[in-house]
Amino acid sequence: QVQLVESGGGLVQAGGSLRLSCTASGRTFRSYATGWFRQAPGKEREFVAVITWSVGITRYSDSVKGRFTISRDNAKNTVYLQMNSLKPEDTAVYYCAADTAVFAFSGWGTNIDYWGQGTQVTVSS
């Protein structure tokens, strides 16, 4: 089993930056991909970004490409999401996720194996 613990959410003005962190505990595997989804109030969950542990390949949704950067520290078993140039439409609960299949990181994330508890990000105008 894998437990994911998130931190770094908060309130920021439009144009500002935040960095989210997600640390895994329990049984881990180098083959796991890890990344982020988000869910705005009254909206469906959507894919944000993913990174593989063994190769480091990254993918982003079109809405965050060029503004967000996903990275990892394998020694600390931690993944980060650096969010720059934040917009009010980025307001959502952000969820860390892990899965052995990188193709699970798309759409609503229906088949994701492990989820974090979520951290609130609020961007004011």
CSV table of C-alpha atoms in Angstrom, one decimal:
chain,number,residue,atom,x,y,z
A,1,GLN,CA,0.0,0.0,0.0
A,2,VAL,CA,1.0,3.6,-0.7
A,3,GLN,CA,0.0,6.7,1.3
A,4,LEU,CA,0.3,10.1,-0.3
A,5,VAL,CA,0.6,13.3,1.8
A,6,GLU,CA,0.2,16.7,0.2
A,7,SER,CA,1.1,20.2,1.4
A,8,GLY,CA,1.7,23.7,0.0
A,9,GLY,CA,-1.9,24.9,-0.9
A,10,GLY,CA,-3.2,28.3,0.1
A,11,LEU,CA,-4.5,31.6,-1.0
A,12,VAL,CA,-2.6,33.7,-3.6
A,13,GLN,CA,-3.3,36.6,-5.9
A,14,ALA,CA,-3.6,36.3,-9.6
A,15,GLY,CA,-0.1,36.2,-11.2
A,16,GLY,CA,1.4,34.8,-8.1
A,17,SER,CA,3.1,31.4,-7.4
A,18,LEU,CA,2.7,28.4,-5.2
A,19,ARG,CA,4.6,25.1,-4.9
A,20,LEU,CA,2.7,21.9,-4.0
A,21,SER,CA,4.5,18.9,-2.5
A,22,CYS,CA,3.4,15.2,-2.3
A,23,THR,CA,5.4,12.7,-0.3
A,24,ALA,CA,4.8,8.9,-0.5
A,25,SER,CA,5.1,6.5,2.3
A,26,GLY,CA,4.7,2.7,2.6
A,27,ARG,CA,5.6,0.4,-0.2
A,28,THR,CA,7.0,2.2,-3.2
A,29,PHE,CA,8.2,1.1,-6.7
A,30,ARG,CA,10.5,2.8,-9.2
A,31,SER,CA,8.0,1.9,-11.9
A,32,TYR,CA,5.2,4.1,-10.4
A,33,ALA,CA,4.2,7.2,-12.2
A,34,THR,CA,3.0,10.1,-10.0
A,35,GLY,CA,1.2,13.4,-10.8
A,36,TRP,CA,-1.7,15.7,-10.1
A,37,PHE,CA,-5.4,16.1,-10.8
A,38,ARG,CA,-7.6,19.0,-9.7
A,39,GLN,CA,-11.3,19.5,-9.1
A,40,ALA,CA,-12.9,22.9,-9.0
A,41,PRO,CA,-16.2,23.5,-7.1
A,42,GLY,CA,-19.1,21.9,-9.0
A,43,LYS,CA,-16.8,20.7,-11.8
A,44,GLU,CA,-15.4,17.3,-12.8
A,45,ARG,CA,-11.9,16.2,-11.8
A,46,GLU,CA,-9.3,16.9,-14.5
A,47,PHE,CA,-5.8,15.8,-15.3
A,48,VAL,CA,-3.0,18.4,-14.6
A,49,ALA,CA,0.5,16.8,-14.9
A,50,VAL,CA,2.4,13.6,-14.5
A,51,ILE,CA,6.0,12.4,-14.2
A,52,THR,CA,7.5,8.9,-14.4
A,53,TRP,CA,9.9,7.9,-11.6
A,54,SER,CA,12.3,5.8,-13.7
A,55,VAL,CA,12.6,7.9,-16.8
A,56,GLY,CA,11.3,11.4,-15.9
A,57,ILE,CA,9.0,11.8,-18.8
A,58,THR,CA,6.5,14.6,-18.2
A,59,ARG,CA,3.0,15.5,-19.6
A,60,TYR,CA,0.8,18.5,-18.9
A,61,SER,CA,-2.8,19.5,-19.7
A,62,ASP,CA,-3.1,22.3,-22.2
A,63,SER,CA,-4.5,24.7,-19.7
A,64,VAL,CA,-1.3,24.7,-17.5
A,65,LYS,CA,1.4,24.1,-20.1
A,66,GLY,CA,4.0,26.8,-19.8
A,67,ARG,CA,2.9,27.9,-16.3
A,68,PHE,CA,3.2,24.7,-14.2
A,69,THR,CA,6.2,22.5,-13.8
A,70,ILE,CA,6.2,19.0,-12.3
A,71,SER,CA,9.4,17.6,-10.8
A,72,ARG,CA,10.6,14.9,-8.4
A,73,ASP,CA,13.1,14.1,-5.8
A,74,ASN,CA,13.5,10.3,-5.8
A,75,ALA,CA,15.7,10.2,-2.7
A,76,LYS,CA,12.9,11.9,-0.7
A,77,ASN,CA,10.1,10.1,-2.5
A,78,THR,CA,8.5,13.4,-3.2
A,79,VAL,CA,6.9,15.0,-6.3
A,80,TYR,CA,6.4,18.8,-6.6
A,81,LEU,CA,4.1,21.0,-8.7
A,82,GLN,CA,5.5,24.5,-9.2
A,83,MET,CA,2.6,26.8,-10.2
A,84,ASN,CA,3.4,30.2,-11.7
A,85,SER,CA,1.3,32.9,-13.3
A,86,LEU,CA,-1.7,31.6,-11.4
A,87,LYS,CA,-5.2,32.5,-12.6
A,88,PRO,CA,-8.6,32.5,-10.8
A,89,GLU,CA,-9.6,29.5,-12.9
A,90,ASP,CA,-6.8,27.5,-11.3
A,91,THR,CA,-8.8,27.6,-8.1
A,92,ALA,CA,-9.5,24.0,-7.1
A,93,VAL,CA,-8.6,21.1,-4.8
A,94,TYR,CA,-5.4,19.6,-6.1
A,95,TYR,CA,-4.9,15.8,-5.6
A,96,CYS,CA,-1.6,13.9,-5.8
A,97,ALA,CA,-2.0,10.5,-7.5
A,98,ALA,CA,0.2,7.4,-8.2
A,99,ASP,CA,-0.3,4.5,-10.5
A,100,THR,CA,1.9,1.9,-12.2
A,101,ALA,CA,0.3,2.8,-15.6
A,102,VAL,CA,1.2,6.2,-16.9
A,103,PHE,CA,-1.8,6.2,-19.3
A,104,ALA,CA,-4.1,6.3,-16.2
A,105,PHE,CA,-3.1,10.0,-15.9
A,106,SER,CA,-5.8,11.4,-18.2
A,107,GLY,CA,-9.4,12.5,-18.2
A,108,TRP,CA,-11.0,12.1,-14.8
A,109,GLY,CA,-8.4,9.6,-13.4
A,110,THR,CA,-11.0,6.9,-12.9
A,111,ASN,CA,-8.5,4.1,-12.8
A,112,ILE,CA,-5.9,5.7,-10.6
A,113,ASP,CA,-4.6,3.3,-7.9
A,114,TYR,CA,-3.6,5.8,-5.1
A,115,TRP,CA,-4.9,9.3,-4.2
A,116,GLY,CA,-3.7,11.9,-1.7
A,117,GLN,CA,-6.2,13.8,0.5
A,118,GLY,CA,-6.1,16.9,-1.5
A,119,THR,CA,-5.0,20.5,-0.8
A,120,GLN,CA,-6.9,23.6,-1.5
A,121,VAL,CA,-5.5,26.3,-3.9
A,122,THR,CA,-7.4,29.6,-4.1
A,123,VAL,CA,-6.4,32.3,-6.6
A,124,SER,CA,-8.0,35.7,-6.1
A,125,SER,CA,-8.6,38.4,-8.8
